[in-house]
XYZ file of C-alpha atoms in Angstrom:
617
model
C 70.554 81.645 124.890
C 72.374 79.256 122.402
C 70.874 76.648 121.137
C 73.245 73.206 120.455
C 74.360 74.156 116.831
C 74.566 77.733 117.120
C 77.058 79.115 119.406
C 75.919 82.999 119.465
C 73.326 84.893 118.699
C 73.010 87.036 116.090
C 73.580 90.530 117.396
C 70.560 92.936 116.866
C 70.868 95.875 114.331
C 71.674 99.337 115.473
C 69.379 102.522 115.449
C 67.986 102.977 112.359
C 68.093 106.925 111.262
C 64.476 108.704 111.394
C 62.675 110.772 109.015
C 65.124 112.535 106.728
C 67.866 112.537 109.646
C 71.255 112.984 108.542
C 72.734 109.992 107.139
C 76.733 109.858 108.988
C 79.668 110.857 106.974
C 81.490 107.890 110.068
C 79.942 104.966 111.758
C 79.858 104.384 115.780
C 81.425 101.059 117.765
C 80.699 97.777 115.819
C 78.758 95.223 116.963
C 80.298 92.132 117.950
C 79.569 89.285 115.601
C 76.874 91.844 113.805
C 76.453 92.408 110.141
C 75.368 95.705 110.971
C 77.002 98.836 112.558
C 75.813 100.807 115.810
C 75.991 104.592 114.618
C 75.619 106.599 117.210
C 78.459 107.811 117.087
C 79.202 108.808 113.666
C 75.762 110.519 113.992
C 76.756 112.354 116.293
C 79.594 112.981 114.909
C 78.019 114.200 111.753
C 75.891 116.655 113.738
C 78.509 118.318 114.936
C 79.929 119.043 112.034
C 76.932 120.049 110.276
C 76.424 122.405 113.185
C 79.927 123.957 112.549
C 79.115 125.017 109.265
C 75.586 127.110 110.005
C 74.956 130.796 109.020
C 72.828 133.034 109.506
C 71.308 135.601 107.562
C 69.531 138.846 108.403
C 67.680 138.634 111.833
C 66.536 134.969 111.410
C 68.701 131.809 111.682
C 69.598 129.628 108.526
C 68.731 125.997 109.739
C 71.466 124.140 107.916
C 70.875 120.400 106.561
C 72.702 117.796 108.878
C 73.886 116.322 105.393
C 73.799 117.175 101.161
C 71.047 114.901 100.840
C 68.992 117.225 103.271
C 70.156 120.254 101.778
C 67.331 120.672 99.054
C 64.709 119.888 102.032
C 65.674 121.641 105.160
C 64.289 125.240 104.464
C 65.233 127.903 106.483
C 63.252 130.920 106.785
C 64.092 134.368 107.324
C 61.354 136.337 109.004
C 60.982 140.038 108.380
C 59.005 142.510 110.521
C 56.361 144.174 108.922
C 56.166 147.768 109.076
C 53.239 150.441 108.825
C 49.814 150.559 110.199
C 47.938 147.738 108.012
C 49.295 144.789 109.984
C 48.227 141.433 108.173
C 45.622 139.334 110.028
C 47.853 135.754 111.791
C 46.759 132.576 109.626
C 45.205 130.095 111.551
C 47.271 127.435 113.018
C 45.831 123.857 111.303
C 47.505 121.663 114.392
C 45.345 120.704 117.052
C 46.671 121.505 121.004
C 49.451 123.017 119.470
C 50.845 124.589 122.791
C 50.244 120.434 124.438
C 47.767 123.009 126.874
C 45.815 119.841 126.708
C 47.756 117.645 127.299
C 49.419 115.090 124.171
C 46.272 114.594 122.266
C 45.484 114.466 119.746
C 49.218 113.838 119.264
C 51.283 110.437 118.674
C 54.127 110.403 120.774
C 56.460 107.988 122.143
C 56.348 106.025 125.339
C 58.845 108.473 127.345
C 56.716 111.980 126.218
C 54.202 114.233 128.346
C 54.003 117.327 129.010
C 55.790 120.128 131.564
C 54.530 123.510 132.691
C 58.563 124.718 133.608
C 59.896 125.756 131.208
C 56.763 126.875 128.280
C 57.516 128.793 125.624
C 53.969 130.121 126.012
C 50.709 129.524 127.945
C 51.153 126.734 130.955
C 52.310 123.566 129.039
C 54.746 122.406 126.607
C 56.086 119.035 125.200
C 58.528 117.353 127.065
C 60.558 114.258 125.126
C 62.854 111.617 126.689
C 64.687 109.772 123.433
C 65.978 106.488 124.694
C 67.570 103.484 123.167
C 65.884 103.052 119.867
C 63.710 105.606 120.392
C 64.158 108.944 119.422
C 61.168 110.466 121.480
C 59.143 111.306 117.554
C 55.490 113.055 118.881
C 53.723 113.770 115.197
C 49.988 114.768 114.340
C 48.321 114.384 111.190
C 46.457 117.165 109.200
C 44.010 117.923 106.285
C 45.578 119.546 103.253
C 44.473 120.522 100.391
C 46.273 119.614 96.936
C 48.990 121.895 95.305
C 49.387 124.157 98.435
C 52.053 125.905 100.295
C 52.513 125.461 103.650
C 54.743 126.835 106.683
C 55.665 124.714 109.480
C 57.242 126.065 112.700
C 58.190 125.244 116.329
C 59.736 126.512 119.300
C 62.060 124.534 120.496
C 64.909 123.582 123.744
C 67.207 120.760 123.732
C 70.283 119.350 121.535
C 69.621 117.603 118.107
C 65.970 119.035 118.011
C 63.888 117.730 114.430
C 60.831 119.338 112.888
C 59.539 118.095 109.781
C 56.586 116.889 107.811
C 56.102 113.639 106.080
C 54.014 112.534 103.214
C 53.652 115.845 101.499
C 52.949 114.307 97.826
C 56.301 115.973 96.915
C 59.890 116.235 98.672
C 59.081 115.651 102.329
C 61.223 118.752 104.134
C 62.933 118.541 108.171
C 65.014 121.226 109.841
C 66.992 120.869 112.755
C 69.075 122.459 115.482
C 72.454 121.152 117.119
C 71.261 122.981 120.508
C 69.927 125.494 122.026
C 71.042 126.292 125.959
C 68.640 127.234 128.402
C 66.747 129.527 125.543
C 63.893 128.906 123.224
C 64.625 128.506 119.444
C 62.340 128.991 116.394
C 62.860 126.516 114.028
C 60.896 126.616 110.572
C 60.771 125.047 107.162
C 58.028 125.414 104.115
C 56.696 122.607 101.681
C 54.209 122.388 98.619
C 51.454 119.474 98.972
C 51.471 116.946 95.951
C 48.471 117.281 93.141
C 46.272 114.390 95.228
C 47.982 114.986 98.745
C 45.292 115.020 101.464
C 46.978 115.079 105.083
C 50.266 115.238 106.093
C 51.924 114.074 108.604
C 53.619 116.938 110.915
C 56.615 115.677 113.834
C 59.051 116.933 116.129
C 61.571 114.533 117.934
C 65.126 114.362 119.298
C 68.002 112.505 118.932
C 69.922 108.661 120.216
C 71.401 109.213 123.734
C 70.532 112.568 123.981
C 68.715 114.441 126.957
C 64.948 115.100 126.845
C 63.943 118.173 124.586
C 61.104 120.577 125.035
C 59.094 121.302 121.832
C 55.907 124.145 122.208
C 53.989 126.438 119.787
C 54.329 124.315 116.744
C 52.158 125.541 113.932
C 51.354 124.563 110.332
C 49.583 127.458 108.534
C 48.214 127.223 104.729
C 44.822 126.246 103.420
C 42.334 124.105 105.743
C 41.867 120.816 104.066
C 39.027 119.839 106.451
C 35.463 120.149 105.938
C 34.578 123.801 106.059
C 30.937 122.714 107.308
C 32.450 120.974 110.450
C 33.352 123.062 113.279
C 34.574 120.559 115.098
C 33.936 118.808 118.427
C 34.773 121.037 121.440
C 37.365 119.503 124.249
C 35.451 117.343 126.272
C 34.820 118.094 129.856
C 36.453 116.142 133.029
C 34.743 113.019 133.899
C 32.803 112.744 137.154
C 32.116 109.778 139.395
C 35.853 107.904 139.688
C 34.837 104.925 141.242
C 36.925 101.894 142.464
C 35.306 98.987 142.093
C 36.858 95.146 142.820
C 40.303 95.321 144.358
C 43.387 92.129 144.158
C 47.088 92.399 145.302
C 47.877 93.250 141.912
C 45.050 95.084 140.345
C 41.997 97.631 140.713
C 38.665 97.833 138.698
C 37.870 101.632 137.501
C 34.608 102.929 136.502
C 33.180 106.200 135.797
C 30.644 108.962 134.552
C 30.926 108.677 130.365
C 31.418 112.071 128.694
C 29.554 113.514 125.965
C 31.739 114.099 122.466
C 34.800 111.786 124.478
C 36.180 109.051 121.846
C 38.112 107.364 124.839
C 39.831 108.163 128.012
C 43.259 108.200 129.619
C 43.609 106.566 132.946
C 46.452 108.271 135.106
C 48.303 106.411 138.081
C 50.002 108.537 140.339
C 49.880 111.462 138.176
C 51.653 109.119 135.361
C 49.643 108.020 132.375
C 49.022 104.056 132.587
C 46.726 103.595 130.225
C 44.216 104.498 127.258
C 41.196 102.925 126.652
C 37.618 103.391 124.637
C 34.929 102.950 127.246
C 34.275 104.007 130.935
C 36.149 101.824 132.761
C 39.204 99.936 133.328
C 41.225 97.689 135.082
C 44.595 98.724 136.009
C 47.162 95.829 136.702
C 50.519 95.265 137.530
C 50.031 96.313 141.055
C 51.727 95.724 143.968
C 50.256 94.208 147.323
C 49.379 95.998 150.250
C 50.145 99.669 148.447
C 48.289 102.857 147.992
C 47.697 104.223 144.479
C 46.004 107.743 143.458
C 44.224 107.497 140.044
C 42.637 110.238 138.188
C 40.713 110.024 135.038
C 40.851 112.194 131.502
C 38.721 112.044 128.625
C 39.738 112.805 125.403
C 38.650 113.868 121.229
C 40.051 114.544 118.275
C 39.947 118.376 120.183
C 42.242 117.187 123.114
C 42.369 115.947 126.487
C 40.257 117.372 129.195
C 41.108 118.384 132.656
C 41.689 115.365 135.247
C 39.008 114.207 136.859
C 39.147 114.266 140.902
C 41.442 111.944 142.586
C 41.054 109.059 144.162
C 42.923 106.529 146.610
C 43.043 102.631 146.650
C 45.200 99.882 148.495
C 45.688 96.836 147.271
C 44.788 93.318 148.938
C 47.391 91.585 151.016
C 48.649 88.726 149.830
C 50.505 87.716 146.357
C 53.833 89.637 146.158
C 57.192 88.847 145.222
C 57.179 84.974 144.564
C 59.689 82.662 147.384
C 63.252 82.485 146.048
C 66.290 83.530 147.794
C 67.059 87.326 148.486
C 70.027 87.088 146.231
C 70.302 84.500 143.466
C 72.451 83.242 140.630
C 70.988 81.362 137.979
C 72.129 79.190 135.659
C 70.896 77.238 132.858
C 71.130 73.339 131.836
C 71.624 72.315 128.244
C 69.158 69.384 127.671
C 71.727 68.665 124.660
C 75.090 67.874 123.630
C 77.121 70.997 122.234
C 80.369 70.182 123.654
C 79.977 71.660 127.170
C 80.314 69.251 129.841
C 76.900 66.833 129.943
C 75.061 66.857 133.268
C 72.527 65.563 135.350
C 70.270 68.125 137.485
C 71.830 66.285 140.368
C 75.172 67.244 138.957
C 74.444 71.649 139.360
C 76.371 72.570 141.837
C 74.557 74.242 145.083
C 75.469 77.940 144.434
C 72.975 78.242 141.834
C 69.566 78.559 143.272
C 67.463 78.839 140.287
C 68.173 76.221 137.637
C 66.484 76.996 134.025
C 65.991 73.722 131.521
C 66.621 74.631 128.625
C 64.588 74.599 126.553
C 60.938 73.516 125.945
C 59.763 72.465 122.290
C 57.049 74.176 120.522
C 54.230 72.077 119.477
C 51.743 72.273 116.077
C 49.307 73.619 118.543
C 50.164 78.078 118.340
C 51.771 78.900 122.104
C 51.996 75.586 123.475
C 54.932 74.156 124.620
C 56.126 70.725 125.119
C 59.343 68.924 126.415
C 61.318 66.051 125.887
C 64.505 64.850 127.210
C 67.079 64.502 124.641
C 67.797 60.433 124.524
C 71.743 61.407 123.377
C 71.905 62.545 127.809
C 70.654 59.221 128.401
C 68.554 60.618 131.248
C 65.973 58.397 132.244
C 62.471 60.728 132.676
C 62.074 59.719 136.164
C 65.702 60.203 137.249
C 65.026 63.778 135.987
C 62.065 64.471 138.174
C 63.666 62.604 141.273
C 66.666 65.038 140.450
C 64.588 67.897 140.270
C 62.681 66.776 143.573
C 65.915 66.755 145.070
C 66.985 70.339 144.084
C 63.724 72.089 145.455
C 64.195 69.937 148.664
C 67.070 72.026 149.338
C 65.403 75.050 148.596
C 66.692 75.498 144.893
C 64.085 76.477 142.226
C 63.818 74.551 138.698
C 61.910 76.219 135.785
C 61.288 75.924 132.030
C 62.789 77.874 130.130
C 60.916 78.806 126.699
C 62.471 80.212 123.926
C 66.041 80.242 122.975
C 68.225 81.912 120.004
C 66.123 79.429 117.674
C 63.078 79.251 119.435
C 59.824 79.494 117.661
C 57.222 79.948 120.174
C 54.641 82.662 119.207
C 52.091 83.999 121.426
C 49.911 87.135 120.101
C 46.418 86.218 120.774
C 43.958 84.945 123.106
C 44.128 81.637 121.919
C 47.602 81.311 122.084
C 47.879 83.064 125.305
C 45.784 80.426 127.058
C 47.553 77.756 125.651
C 50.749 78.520 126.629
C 49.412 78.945 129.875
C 48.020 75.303 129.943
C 50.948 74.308 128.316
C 53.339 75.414 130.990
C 51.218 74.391 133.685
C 50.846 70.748 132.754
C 54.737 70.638 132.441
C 55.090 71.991 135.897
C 52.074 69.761 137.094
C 54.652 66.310 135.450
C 58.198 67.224 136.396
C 57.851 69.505 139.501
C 59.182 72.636 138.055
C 58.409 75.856 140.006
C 57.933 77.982 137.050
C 58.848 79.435 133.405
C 61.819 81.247 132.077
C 61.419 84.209 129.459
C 64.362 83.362 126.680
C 62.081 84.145 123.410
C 64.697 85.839 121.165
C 62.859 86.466 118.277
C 60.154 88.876 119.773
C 57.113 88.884 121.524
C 54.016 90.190 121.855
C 53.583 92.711 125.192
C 49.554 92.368 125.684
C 49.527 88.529 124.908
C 52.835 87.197 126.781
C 51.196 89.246 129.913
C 47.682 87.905 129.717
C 49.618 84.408 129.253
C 51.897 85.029 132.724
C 48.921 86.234 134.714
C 46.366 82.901 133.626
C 49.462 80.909 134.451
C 49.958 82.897 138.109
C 46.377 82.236 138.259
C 47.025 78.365 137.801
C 49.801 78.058 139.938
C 49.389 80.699 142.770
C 51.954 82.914 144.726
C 54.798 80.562 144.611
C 54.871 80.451 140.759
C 58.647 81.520 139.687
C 58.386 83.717 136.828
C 62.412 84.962 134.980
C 63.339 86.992 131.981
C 66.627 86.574 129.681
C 66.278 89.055 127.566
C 69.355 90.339 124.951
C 70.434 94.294 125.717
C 68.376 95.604 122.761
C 65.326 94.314 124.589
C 65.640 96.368 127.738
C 67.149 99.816 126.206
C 63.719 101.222 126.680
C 60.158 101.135 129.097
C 58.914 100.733 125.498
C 60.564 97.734 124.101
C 58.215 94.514 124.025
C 60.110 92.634 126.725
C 60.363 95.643 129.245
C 56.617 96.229 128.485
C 56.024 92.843 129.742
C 58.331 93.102 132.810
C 56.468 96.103 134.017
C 53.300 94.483 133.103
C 53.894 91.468 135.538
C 56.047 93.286 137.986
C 53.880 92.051 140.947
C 54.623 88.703 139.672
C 57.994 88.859 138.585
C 61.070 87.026 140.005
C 63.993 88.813 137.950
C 65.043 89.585 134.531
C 68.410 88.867 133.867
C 69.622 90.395 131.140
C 72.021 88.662 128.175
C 75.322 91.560 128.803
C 76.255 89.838 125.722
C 76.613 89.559 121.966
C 75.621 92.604 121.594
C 78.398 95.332 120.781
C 78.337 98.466 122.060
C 75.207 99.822 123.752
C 73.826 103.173 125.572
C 73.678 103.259 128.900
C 71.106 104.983 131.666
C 73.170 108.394 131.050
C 72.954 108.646 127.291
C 76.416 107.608 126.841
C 77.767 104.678 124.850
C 79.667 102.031 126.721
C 81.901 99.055 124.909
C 80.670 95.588 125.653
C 82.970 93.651 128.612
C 83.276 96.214 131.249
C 82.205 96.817 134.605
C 81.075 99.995 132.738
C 78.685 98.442 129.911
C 77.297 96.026 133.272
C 76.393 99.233 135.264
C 74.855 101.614 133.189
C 73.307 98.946 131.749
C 71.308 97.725 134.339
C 70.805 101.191 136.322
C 68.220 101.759 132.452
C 66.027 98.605 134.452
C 66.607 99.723 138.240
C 65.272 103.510 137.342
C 63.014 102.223 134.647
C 60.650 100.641 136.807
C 62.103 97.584 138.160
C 62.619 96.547 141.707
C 66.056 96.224 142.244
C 65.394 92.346 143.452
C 63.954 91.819 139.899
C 67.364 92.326 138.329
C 70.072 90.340 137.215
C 73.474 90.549 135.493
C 73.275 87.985 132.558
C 77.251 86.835 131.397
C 78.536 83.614 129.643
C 80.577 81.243 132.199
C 83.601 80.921 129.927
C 84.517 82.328 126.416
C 83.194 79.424 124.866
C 79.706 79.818 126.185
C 78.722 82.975 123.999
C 80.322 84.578 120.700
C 81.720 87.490 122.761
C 80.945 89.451 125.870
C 83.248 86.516 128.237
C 84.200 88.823 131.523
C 85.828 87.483 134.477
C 83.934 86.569 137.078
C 85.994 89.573 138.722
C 84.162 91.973 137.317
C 80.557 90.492 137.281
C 81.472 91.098 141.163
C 82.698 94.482 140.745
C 79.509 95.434 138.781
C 77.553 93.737 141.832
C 79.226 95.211 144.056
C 79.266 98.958 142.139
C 75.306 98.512 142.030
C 75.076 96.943 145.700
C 77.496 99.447 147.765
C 79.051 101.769 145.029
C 82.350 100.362 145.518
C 83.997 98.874 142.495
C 82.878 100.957 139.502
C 84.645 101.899 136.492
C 84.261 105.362 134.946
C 80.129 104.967 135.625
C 78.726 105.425 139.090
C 75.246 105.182 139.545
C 73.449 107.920 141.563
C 72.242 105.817 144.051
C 72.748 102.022 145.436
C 70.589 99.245 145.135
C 72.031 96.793 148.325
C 68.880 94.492 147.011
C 70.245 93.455 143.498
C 69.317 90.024 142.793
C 72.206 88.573 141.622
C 73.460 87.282 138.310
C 73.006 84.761 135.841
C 75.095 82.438 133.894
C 74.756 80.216 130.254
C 75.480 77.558 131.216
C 75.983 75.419 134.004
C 76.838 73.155 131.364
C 79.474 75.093 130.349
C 80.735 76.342 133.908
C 81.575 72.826 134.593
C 83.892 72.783 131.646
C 85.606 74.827 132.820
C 85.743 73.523 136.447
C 83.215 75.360 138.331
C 85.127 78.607 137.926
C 82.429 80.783 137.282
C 80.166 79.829 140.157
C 82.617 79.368 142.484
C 83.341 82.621 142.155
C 80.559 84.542 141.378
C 78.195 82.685 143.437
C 79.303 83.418 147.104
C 79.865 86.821 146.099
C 76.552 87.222 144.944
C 75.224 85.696 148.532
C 77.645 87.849 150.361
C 75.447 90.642 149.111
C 73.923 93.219 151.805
């Protein structure tokens, strides 16, 4: 959101290019008011053309650089068949799980990685990638070296824009790549000399921006062992016995279980999906929902791999809790305590088609996460005018929160300490004007874990009715891994709606892969489908636009086609060149900055926007 004396946000960067990717010989869509360029496209673009020049020689294909600078790194190997009797004994393979039989460990992979059985190159299992928004799906291990050594790395590989490569070899760091491979399985391989004190090394595989999910099995590293000759290792642990549930909420379930010998920690797995890691035997999984059944199985894993899953087991939530009060379908809007030029109001002066009102914003104090607020004297509100107004508003069933945060807001919670007083914070503002909850608007990051375990003591303050929104900018919800989605899905069973900022932002991928220009029923759609099939109840999300050109840098639609994105979300009907798969008829609604400046411009926004949006199925 804007604060008084700056009218836009700064647009986030772009993707930033991975390990020795090709730098673009053309850049991708600009971002509006951005210093920086989005280059997907030109990426892509460069790809392509790299791809058009590959050869091949003999019976083995030349892998060639995506760019010069890659040239002298990207090694491609011919492989010969050997002939006679006196066949040479394999080398061993120095990666760990190297067919992802086990399971990721002892990999590092993204958020959107596990594994698939359909299709393997080999064996029952092999890694399966989904590169999304910033993320381009990287799963690396690290391995023992020794100094001044050669070393062959390769991987069978399915997908478009597939990367292998190894990092922090003490000399030039090498990467191959392919431009695609069908339906078939492709070697890809590359060679490197460690550096004269080089140790480990790092080895990776990942994909590319926007692309589909690639498939990456049988990747090996072979040269001299760099670990301890006297170790043989620990063995992969054995499945853990004794899943137990233990305490039970609406919104979360205590785990315990039988500890395994040789385990350094343990995955916890929620309806077959991975939803956490931890160190000891137990765990409690949140983020529940009321009244629902859950399976949960249990893994433990070493430096070896993961073990087998442990038997299953089935728990239901408590009653109770749920989806706080607020209407079915609602727009939002929020009021500028502070003079930039929009029209000055009153709460009393919203109009009635917004049924959440966000005051924007509160102040952060010396003390780290606490808030405070103060109404600014230049309004010449008087502080109990304000509450009376706000009184008046929840009387007839409006909601009035705090909103936190803003394009300069300073607010930083990423401990415990912090954590708990924001929580205290927030509450004792609620507790002195009446307001029903807190809005999300933190533009300059947060921390997952912290802003969580700050939500739930505050739920736990203020009970089932608390009102709980999200304004996050596009970058922030491009991926389940991003901080602010993280959070979202961490307090879904508490969650009112996130409406996303479709704004000041530039070009930006959609739920498809595909890059959609900023201002269209298009960029609104795809968009938000990345939230509705990320995880998000379709009632927990919102379409977040300015209410008139002045009220954002760029990104100003009509409130035409805010409806025709509703609508194209809601019923199908409407939609540009994007049509989702499916409908969501429960779509919350939209959101507007600002009320403020929706009255400058006579109401326009809301009056149209906002009996469309409660017209909804």
């Amino acid at each position: 959101m804007n604060r008084p004396d700056h009218p836009c946000h700064d647009a986030r960067p772009g993707p930033s290019p991975a390990e020795n990717n090709p730098t673009p010989t053309g850049s991708g869509p600009i971002h509006a008011g951005s210093r920086r360029t989005h280059r997907l496209g030109g990426l892509l673009a460069a790809l392509t053309l790299a791809a058009a020049g590959a050869a091949t020689t003999g019976t083995a294909t030349a892998h060639a650089a995506p760019h010069t600078a890659d040239a002298t790194r990207a090694t491609a190997t011919a492989t010969a068949t050997a002939t006679g009797t006196n066949t040479p004994k394999a080398a061993p393979n120095l990666l760990k799980n190297a067919g992802f039989e086990n399971g990721l460990s002892p990999w590092s992979c993204s958020a959107d990685s596990g594994t698939t059985g359909t299709p393997a190159h080999s064996g029952t299992a092999a890694l399966k990638a989904a590169p999304s928004g910033l993320d381009n799906a990287r799963c690396a291990q690290t391995v023992a070296v020794k100094p001044g050594s050669a070393y062959t790395l390769s991987a069978w590989v399915q997908g478009s824009y597939v990367y292998l490569g190894a990092s922090g070899t003490g000399t030039t760091d090498v990467s191959t790549w392919t431009p695609g491979t069908g339906s078939d399985w492709k070697e890809l391989t590359t060679s490197f000399t460690t550096g004269p004190n080089t140790t480990s090394v790092t080895v990776y595989t990942h994909g590319w921006y926007g692309q589909n999910p690639y498939l990456a099995d049988d990747i090996t590293l072979t040269g001299p062992d760099g670990s301890d000759p006297g170790d043989p290792g620990d063995p992969v642990p054995s499945a853990p016995g004794g899943l137990t549930a233990g305490r039970t909420t609406s919104s979360s379930v205590d785990l315990s279980w039988t500890p395994v010998g040789g385990a350094t920690g343990y995955q916890v797995y929620r309806d077959g999906t991975k939803a956490q890691s931890v160190t000891g035997a137990s765990a409690t999984v949140t983020g529940l929902a009321p009244s629902t059944t859950y399976r949960f199985q249990v893994t433990a894993v070493n430096a070896a791999g993961e073990s087998p899953r442990s038997a299953e087991i089935s728990v239901t939530t408590a009653a109770g809790g749920g989806q706080p009060p607020a209407s079915k379908h609602a727009v939002t809007g929020y009021w500028q305590n502070f003079d930039n030029g929009a029209k000055v109001q009153r709460i009393s002066d919203v109009q009635a088609q917004y049924d959440i009102i966000a005051v924007a914003f509160a102040d952060a104090t010396a003390t780290p996460g606490a808030v405070d607020f103060t109404l600014d004297p230049g309004l010449r509100y008087s502080e109990a005018d304000f509450k009376a107004d706000i009184a008046a508003k929840r009387a007839a069933g409006k909601s009035v929160v705090i909103s936190v945060g803003g394009e300069r807001g300073s607010v930083r919670v990423n401990d415990a300490a912090s954590a708990a007083n924001f929580a205290d914070s927030v509450y004792r503002l609620m507790q002195k004007y009446g307001f029903d909850g807190v809005d999300i608007d933190l533009e300059n990051g947060l921390d997952p874990t912290y802003m969580t375990q700050a939500l739930r003591a505050l739920s736990a303050k203020a009970g089932d009715k608390l009102v709980i929104t999200m304004a996050p900018q596009t970058l922030d919800m491009q991926s389940t891994s991003a901080s602010y989605f993280k959070t979202a899905l961490n307090i879904k069973d508490i969650l009112t709606v996130v409406n996303t900022q479709y704004y000041n932002s530039g070009s930006m991928l959609g739920c498809d892969g595909k890059v959609y220009a900023q201002g269209s029923v298009d960029f609104l759609t795809a968009l938000a489908c990345i939230q509705l099939e990320g995880g998000l109840a379709p009632s927990q999300v919102g379409l977040g636009l300015p209410a008139s050109p002045r009220g954002a840098g760029s990104g100003y639609v009509d409130p035409s086609v805010v409806n025709n994105a509703l609508d194209c979300l809601a019923k199908g009907t409407g939609c540009g060149s994007f049509k989702p798969a499916k409908t969501y008829p429960g779509i919350r609604g939209a959101m507007t900055w600002s009320t403020n400046w929706d009255a400058s411009n006579g109401n326009a926004w809301s009056n149209a926007v906002g009996p469309h949006v409660h017209g909804l199925p």
